[in-house]
Coordinates of N, CA and C in Angstrom, one line a residue:
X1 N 0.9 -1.2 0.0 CA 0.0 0.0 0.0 C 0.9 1.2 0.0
X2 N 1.0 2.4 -1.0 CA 1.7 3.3 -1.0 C 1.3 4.2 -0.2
X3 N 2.4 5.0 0.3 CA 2.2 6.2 1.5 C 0.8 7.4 0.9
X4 N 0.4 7.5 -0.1 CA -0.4 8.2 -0.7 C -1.9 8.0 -0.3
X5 N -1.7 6.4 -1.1 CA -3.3 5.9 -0.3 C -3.6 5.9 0.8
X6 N -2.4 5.6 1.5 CA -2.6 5.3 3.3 C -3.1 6.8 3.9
X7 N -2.3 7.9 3.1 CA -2.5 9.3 3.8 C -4.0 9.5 3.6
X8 N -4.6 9.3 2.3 CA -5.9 9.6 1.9 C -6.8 8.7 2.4
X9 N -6.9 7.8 2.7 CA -7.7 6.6 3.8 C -7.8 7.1 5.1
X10 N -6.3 8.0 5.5 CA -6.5 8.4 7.2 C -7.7 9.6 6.9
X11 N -7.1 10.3 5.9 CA -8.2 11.7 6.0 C -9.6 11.6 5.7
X12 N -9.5 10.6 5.0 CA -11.2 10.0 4.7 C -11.8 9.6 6.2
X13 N -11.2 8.8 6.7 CA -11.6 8.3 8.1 C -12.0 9.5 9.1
X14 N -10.7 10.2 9.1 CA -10.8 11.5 10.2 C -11.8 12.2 9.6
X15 N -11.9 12.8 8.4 CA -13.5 13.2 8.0 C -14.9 12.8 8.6
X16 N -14.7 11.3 8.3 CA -16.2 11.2 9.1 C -16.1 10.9 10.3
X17 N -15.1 10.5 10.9 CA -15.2 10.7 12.3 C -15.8 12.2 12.9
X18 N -15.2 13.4 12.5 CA -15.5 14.5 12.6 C -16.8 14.7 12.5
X19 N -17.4 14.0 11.4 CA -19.0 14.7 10.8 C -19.6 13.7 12.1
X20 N -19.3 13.2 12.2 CA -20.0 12.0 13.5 C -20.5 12.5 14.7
X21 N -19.5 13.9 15.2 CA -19.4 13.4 16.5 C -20.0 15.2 16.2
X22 N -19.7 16.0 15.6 CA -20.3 17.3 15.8 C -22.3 17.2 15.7
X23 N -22.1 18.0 16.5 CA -23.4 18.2 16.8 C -24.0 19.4 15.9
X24 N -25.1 18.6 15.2 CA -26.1 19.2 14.2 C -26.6 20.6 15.2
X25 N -26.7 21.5 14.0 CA -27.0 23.2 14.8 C -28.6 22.9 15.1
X26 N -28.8 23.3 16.0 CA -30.4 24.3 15.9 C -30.7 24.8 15.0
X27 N -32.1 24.3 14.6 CA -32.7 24.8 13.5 C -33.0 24.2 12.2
X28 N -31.4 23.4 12.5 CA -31.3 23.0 10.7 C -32.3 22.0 10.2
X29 N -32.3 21.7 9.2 CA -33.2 20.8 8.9 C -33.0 19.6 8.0
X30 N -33.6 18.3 8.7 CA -33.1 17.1 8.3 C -34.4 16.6 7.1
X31 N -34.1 16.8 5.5 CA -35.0 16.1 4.7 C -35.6 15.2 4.1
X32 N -36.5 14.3 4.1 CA -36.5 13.1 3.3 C -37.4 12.3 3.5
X33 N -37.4 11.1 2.8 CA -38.3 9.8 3.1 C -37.9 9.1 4.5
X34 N -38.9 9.2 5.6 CA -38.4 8.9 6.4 C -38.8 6.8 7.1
X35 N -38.2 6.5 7.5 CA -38.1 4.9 7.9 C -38.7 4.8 9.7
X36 N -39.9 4.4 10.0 CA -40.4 4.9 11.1 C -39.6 3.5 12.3
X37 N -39.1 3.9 13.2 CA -38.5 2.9 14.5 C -39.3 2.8 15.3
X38 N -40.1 3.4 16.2 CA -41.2 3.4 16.7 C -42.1 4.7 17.1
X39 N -42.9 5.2 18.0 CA -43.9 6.3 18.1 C -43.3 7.3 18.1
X40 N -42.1 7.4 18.6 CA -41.4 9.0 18.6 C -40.2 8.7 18.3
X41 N -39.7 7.6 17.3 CA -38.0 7.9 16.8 C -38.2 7.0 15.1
X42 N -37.7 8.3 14.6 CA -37.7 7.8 13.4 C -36.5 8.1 12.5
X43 N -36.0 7.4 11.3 CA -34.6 7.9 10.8 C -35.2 8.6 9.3
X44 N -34.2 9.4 8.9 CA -34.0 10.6 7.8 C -33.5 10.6 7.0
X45 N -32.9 10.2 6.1 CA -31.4 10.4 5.1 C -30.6 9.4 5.8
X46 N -30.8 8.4 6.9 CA -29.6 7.9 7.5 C -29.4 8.6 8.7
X47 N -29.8 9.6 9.2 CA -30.3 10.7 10.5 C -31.1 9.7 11.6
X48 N -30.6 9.6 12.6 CA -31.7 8.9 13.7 C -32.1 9.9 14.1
X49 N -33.9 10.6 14.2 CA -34.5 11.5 14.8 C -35.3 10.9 16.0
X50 N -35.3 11.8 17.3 CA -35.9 11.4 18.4 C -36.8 12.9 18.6
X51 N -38.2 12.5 17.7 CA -39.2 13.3 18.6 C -38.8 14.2 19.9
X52 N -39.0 15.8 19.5 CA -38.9 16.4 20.3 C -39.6 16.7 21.1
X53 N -39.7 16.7 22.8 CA -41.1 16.9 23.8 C -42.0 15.9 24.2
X54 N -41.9 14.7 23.2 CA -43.0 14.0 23.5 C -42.4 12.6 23.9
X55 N -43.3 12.0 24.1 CA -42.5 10.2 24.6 C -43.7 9.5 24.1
X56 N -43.4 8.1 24.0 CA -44.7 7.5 23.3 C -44.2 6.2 23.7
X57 N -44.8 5.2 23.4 CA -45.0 4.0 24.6 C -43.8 3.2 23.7
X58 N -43.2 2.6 24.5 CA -42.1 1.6 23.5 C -42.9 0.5 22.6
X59 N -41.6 -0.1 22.0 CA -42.6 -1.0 20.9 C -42.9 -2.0 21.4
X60 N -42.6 -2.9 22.4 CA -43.2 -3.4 23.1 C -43.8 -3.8 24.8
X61 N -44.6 -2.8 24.8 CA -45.2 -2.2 25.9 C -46.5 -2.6 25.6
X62 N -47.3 -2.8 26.5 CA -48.7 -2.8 26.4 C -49.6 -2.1 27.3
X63 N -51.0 -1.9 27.1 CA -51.5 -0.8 28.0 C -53.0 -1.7 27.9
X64 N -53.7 -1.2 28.5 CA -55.1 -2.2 29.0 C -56.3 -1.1 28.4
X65 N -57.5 -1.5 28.1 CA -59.1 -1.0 27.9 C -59.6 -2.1 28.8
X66 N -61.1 -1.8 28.4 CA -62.1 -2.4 29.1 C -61.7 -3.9 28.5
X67 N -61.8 -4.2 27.0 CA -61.8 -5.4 26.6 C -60.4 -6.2 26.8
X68 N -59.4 -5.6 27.2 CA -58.3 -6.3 27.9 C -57.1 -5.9 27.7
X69 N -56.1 -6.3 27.2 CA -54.9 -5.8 27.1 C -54.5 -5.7 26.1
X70 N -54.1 -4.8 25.0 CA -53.3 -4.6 23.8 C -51.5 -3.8 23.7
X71 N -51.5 -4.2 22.8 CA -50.1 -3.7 22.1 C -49.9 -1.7 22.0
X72 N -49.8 -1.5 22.7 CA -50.1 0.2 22.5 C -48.7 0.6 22.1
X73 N -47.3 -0.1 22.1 CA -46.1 0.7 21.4 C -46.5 0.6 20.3
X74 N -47.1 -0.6 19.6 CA -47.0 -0.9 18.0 C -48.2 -0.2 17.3
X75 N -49.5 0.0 18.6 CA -50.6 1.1 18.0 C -49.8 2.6 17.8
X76 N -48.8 2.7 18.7 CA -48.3 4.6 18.4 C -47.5 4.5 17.5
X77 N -46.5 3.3 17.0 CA -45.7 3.3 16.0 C -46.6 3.1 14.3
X78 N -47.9 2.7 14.4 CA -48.7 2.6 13.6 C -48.9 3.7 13.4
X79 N -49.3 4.5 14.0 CA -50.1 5.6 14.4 C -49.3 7.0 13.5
X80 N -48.0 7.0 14.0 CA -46.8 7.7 13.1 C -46.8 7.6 11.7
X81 N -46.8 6.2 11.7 CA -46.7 5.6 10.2 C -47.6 6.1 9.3
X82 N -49.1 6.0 10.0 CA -50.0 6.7 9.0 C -50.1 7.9 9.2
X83 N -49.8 8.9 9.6 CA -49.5 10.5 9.6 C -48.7 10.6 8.6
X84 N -47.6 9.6 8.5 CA -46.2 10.4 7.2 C -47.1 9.2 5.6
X85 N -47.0 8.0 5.8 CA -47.2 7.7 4.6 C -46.5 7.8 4.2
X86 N -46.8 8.3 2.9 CA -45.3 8.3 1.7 C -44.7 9.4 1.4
X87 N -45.0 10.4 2.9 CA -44.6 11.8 2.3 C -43.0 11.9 2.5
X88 N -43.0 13.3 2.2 CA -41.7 13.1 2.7 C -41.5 14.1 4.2
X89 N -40.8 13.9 4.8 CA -40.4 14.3 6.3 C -39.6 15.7 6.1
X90 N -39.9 16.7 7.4 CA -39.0 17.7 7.2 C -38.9 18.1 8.7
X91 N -37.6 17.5 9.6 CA -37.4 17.9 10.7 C -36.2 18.6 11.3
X92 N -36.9 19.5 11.9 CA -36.4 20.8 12.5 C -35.7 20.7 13.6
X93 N -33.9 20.6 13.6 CA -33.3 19.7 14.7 C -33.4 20.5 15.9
X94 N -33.8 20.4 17.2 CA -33.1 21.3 18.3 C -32.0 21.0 18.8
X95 N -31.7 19.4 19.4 CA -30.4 19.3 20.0 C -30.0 17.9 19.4
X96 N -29.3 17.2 20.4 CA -28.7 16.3 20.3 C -28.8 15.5 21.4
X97 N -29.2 14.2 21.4 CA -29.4 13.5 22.7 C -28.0 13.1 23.0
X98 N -28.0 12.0 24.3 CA -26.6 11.4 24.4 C -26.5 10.2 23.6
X99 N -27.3 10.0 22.7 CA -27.6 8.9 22.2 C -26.5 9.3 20.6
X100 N -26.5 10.1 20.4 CA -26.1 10.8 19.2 C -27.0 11.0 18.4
X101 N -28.8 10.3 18.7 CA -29.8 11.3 17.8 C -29.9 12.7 17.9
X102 N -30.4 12.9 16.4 CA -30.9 14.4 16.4 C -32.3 14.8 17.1
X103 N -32.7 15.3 17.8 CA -33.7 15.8 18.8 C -34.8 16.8 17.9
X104 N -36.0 16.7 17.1 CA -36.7 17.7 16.3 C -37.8 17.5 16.1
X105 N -38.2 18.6 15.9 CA -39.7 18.5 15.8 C -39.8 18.3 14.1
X106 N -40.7 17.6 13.9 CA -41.3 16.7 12.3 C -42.3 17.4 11.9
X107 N -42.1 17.7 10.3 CA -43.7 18.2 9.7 C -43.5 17.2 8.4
X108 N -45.2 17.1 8.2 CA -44.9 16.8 6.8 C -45.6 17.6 5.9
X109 N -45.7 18.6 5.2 CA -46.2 19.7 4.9 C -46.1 20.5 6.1
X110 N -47.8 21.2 6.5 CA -47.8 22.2 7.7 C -48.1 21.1 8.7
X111 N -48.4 19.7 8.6 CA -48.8 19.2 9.9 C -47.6 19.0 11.0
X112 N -47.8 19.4 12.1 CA -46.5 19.1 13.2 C -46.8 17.9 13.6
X113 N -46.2 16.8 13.1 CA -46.1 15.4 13.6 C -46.0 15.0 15.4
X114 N -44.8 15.4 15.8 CA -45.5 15.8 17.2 C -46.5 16.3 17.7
X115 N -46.9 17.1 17.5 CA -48.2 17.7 18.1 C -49.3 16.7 18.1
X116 N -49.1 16.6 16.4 CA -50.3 15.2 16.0 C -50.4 14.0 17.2
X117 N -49.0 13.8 17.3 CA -49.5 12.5 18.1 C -49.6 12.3 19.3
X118 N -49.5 13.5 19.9 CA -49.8 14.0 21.6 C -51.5 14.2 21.4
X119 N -51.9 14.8 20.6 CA -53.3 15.1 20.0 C -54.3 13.9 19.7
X120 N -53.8 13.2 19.3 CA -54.5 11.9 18.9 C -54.5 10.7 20.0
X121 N -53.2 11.4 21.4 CA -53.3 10.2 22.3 C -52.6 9.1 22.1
X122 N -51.3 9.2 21.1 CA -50.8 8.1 21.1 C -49.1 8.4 21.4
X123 N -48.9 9.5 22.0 CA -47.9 9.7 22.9 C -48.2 10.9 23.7
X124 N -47.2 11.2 24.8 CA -47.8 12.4 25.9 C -46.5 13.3 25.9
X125 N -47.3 14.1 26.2 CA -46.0 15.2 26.7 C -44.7 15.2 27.5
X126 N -44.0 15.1 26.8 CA -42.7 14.9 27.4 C -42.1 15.8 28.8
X127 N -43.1 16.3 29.5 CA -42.9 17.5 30.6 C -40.9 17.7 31.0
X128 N -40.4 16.4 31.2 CA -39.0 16.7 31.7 C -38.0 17.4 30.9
X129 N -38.5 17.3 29.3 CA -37.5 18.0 28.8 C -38.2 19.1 27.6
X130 N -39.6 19.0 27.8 CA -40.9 20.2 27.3 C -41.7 20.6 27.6
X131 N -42.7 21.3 27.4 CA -43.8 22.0 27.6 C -44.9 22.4 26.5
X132 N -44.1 22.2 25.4 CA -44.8 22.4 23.9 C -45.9 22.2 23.8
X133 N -46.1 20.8 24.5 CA -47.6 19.5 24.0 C -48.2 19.5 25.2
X134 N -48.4 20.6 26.1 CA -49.7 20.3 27.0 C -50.6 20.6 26.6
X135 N -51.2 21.5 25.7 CA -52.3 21.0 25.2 C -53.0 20.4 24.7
X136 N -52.2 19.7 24.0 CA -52.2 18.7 23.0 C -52.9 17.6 23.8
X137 N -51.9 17.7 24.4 CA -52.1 16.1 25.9 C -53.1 15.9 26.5
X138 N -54.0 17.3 26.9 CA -55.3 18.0 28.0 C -56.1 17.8 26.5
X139 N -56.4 17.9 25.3 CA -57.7 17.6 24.5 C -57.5 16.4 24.5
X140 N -56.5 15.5 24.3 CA -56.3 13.8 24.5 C -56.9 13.4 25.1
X141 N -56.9 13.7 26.2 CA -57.2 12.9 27.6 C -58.4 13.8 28.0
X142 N -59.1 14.9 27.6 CA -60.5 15.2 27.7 C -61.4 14.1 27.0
X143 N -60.9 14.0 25.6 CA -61.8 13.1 25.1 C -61.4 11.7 24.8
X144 N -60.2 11.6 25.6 CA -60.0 9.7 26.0 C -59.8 9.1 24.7
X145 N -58.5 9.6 24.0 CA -58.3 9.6 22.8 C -56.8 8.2 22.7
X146 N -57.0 7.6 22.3 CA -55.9 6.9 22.4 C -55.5 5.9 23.4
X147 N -54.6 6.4 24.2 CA -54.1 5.9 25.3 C -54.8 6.1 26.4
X148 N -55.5 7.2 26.4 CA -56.1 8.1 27.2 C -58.0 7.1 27.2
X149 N -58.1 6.4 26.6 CA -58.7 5.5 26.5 C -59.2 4.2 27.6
X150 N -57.9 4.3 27.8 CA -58.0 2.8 28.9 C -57.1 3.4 29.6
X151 N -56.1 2.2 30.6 CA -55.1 2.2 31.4 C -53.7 2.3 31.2
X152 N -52.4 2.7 31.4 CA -51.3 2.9 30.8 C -50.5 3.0 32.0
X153 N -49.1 2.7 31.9 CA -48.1 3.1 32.4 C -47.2 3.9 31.8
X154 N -47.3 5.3 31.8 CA -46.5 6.1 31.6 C -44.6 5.7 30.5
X155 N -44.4 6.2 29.5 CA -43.4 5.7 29.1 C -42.4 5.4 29.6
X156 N -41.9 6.4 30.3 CA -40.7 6.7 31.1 C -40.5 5.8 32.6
X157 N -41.7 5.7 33.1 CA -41.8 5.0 34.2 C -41.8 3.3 33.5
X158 N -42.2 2.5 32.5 CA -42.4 1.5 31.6 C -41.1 1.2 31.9
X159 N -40.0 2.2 31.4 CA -38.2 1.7 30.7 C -37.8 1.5 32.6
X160 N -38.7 2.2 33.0 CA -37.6 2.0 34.6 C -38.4 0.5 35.2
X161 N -39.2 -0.3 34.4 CA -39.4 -1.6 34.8 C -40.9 -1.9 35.4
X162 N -41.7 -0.3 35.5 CA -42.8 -0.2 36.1 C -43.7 -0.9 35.5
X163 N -44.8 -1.9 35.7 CA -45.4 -1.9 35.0 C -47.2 -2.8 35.3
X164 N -48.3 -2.6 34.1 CA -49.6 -2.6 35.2 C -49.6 -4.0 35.2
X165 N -50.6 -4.4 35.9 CA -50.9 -5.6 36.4 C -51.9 -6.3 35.3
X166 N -51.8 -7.1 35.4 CA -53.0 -8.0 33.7 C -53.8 -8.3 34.5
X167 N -55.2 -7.9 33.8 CA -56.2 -8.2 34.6 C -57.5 -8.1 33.2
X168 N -58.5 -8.5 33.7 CA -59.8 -8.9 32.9 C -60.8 -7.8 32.3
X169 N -61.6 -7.6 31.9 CA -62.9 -6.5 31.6 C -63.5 -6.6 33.4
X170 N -63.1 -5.2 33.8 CA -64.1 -4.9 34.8 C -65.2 -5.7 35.2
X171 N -66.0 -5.5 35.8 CA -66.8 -6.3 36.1 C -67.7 -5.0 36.3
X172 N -69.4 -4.6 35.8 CA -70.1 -3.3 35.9 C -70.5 -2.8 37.4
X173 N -69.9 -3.7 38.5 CA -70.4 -2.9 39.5 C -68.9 -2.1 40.2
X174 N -67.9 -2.7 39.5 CA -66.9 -1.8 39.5 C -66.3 -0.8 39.0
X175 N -66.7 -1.0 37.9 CA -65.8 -0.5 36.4 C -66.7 1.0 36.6
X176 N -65.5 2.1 36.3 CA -66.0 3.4 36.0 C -66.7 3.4 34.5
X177 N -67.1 4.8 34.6 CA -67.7 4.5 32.9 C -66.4 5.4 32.0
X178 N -66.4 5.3 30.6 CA -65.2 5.6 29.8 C -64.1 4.7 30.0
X179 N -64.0 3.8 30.4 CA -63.1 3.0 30.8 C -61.9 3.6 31.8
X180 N -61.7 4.4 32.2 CA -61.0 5.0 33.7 C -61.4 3.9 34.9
X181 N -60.5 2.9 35.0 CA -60.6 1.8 35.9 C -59.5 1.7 37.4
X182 N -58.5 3.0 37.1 CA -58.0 3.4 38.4 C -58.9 4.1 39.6
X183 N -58.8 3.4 40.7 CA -59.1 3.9 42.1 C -58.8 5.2 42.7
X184 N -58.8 6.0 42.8 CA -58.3 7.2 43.7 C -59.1 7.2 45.2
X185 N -58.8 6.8 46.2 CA -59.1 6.2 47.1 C -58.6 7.4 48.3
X186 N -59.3 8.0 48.8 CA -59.0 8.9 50.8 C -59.4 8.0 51.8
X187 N -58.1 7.9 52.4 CA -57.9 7.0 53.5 C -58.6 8.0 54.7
X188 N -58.6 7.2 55.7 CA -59.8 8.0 57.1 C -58.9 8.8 57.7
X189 N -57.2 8.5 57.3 CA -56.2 9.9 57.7 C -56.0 10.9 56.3
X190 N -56.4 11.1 55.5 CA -56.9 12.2 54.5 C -55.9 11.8 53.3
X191 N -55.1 10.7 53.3 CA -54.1 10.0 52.8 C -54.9 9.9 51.2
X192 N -53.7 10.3 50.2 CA -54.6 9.7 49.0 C -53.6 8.5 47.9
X193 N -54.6 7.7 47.9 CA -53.9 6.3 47.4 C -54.9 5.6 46.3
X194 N -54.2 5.5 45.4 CA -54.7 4.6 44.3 C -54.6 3.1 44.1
X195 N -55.3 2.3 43.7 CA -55.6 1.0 43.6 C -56.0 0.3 42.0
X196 N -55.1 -0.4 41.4 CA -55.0 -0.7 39.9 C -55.8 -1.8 39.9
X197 N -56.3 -2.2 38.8 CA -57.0 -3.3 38.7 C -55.7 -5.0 38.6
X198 N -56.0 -5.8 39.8 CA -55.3 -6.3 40.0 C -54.6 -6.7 41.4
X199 N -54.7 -5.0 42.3 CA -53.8 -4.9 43.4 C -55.1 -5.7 44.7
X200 N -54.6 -5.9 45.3 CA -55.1 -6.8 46.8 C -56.6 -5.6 47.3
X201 N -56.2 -4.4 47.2 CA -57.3 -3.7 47.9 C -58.2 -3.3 46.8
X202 N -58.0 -3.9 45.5 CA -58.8 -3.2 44.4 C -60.1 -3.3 44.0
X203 N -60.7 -4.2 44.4 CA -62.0 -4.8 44.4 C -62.8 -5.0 45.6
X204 N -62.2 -4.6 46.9 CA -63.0 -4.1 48.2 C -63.2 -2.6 48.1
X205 N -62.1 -2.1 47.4 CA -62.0 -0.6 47.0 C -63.4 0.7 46.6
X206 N -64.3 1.0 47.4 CA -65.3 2.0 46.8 C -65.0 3.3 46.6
X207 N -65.4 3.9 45.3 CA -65.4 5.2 45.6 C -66.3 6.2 45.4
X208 N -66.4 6.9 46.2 CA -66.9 8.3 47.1 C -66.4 9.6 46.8
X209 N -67.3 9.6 45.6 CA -66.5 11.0 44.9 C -67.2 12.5 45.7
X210 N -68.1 12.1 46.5 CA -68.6 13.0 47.5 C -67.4 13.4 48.3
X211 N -66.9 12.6 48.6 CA -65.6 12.8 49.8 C -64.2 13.0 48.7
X212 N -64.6 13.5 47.4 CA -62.9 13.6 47.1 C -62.3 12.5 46.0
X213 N -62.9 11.3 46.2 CA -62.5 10.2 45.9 C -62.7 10.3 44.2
X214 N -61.9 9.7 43.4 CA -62.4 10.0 42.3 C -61.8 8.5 41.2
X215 N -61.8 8.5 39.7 CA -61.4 7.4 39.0 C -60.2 8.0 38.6
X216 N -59.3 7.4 37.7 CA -58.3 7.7 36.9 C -58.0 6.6 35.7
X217 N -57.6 7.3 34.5 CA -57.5 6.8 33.6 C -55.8 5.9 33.2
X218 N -55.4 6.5 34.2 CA -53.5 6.5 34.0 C -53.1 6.3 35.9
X219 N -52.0 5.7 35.4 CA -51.3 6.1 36.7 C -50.5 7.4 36.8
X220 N -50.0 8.4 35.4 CA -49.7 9.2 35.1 C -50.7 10.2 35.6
X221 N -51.8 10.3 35.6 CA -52.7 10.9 35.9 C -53.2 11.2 37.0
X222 N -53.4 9.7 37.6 CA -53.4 9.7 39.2 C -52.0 10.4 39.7
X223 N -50.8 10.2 39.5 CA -49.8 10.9 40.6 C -49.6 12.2 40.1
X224 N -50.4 12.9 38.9 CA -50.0 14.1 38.9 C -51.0 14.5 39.6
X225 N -52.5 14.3 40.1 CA -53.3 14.7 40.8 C -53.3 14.5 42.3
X226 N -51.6 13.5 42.7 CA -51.2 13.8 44.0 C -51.6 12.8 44.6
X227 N -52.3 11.8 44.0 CA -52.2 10.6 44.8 C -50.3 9.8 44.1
X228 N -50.6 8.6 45.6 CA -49.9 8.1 45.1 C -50.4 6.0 45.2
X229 N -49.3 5.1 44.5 CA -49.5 3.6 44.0 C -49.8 3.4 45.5
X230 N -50.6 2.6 45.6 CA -50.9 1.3 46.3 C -49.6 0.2 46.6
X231 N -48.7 0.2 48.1 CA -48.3 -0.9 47.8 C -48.2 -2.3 47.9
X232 N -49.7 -2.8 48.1 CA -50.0 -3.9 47.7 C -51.2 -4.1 46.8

């Protein structure tokens, strides 16, 4: 191998090493047909993009309705799928994760792909690292759109191992209406504790929405309203 090619091989290499590790600017924009990974990460030109603000249920996660338990990563990763179709993608980088994805918000035309699918209930507001999609999230979950549908474990809490208990179609002298099958439960010391379908106290469990007590559709939902899990 002559000293020529070897020089030109190094600088080819150190080239893309370089393009590798620099971090894509703010703002720019990543073009193209895009190849969907799951509800909030999809690739670009060869670009891994990770949805900016939002989180959406991994691909294999499952979440519960009345009629039992389904596949809810691969309904949000569907869900994406049919928003882009065959268009083409145009996302707007903001940062860079540690992952070395590009971090951006997606359109395809004027539709904000994010937004869409905080809107539709098939991912939620990313609160720890946005703010963008709360309302997005609050029309979801008013009209019980999606996820917001039945029962869920929260994404973020899912990857930390959390997760709900398998259980059957309510039974009607239990089951809230809309399918909101979480307990929110005030203990006789003003304590507030929720009860999943499944847990030990969940079917002695009444509630007394006169005194406070109320349903919940999420466990996400219940601990933002200050209760907290049952631990048994």
């Amino acid at each position: 191998m002559s000293v020529r090619f070897t020089r030109s091989f190094l600088l080819v290499a150190l080239a893309a090493i370089v393009i590798a590790v620099v971090p894509i600017n703010a703002g720019a924009d990543v073009v193209g047909l895009a190849r969907i990974v799951d509800g909030d990460t999809l690739e670009v030109n060869r670009t891994k993009i990770r949805m900016h603000g939002i989180d959406a249920p991994e691909s294999k996660q499952s979440c519960q309705i009345n009629a039992g338990s389904y596949r809810c990563g691969e309904k949000s990763t569907a869900a994406l799928a049919e928003l882009i179709g065959t268009s083409t993608v145009r996302c707007e980088a903001k940062d860079q994760d540690r992952y070395g994805r590009v971090v951006a918000v997606c359109f395809v035309g004027q539709t904000n792909l994010n937004a869409s699918l905080v809107s539709q209930g098939w991912a939620l507001a990313y609160r720890r690292y946005s703010m963008d999609f709360i309302s997005q999230e609050a029309e979801a979950k008013n009209n019980k759109r999606g996820l917001w549908a039945g029962v869920f474990t929260a994404p973020w809490d899912w990857r930390k191992g959390k997760r709900l208990e398998v259980f059957q179609q309510p039974s009607a002298s239990f089951g809230a209406a809309d399918g909101c099958v979480i307990k929110g439960n005030v203990s006789s010391k003003g304590s507030k504790i929720f009860h999943v379908p499944g847990g030990r106290y969940y079917e002695q469990t009444r509630i007394d929405e006169g005194k406070g007590e109320r349903w919940f559709c999420s466990e996400a939902d219940a601990e933002g309203a200050g209760w907290r899990r049952s631990q048994q």
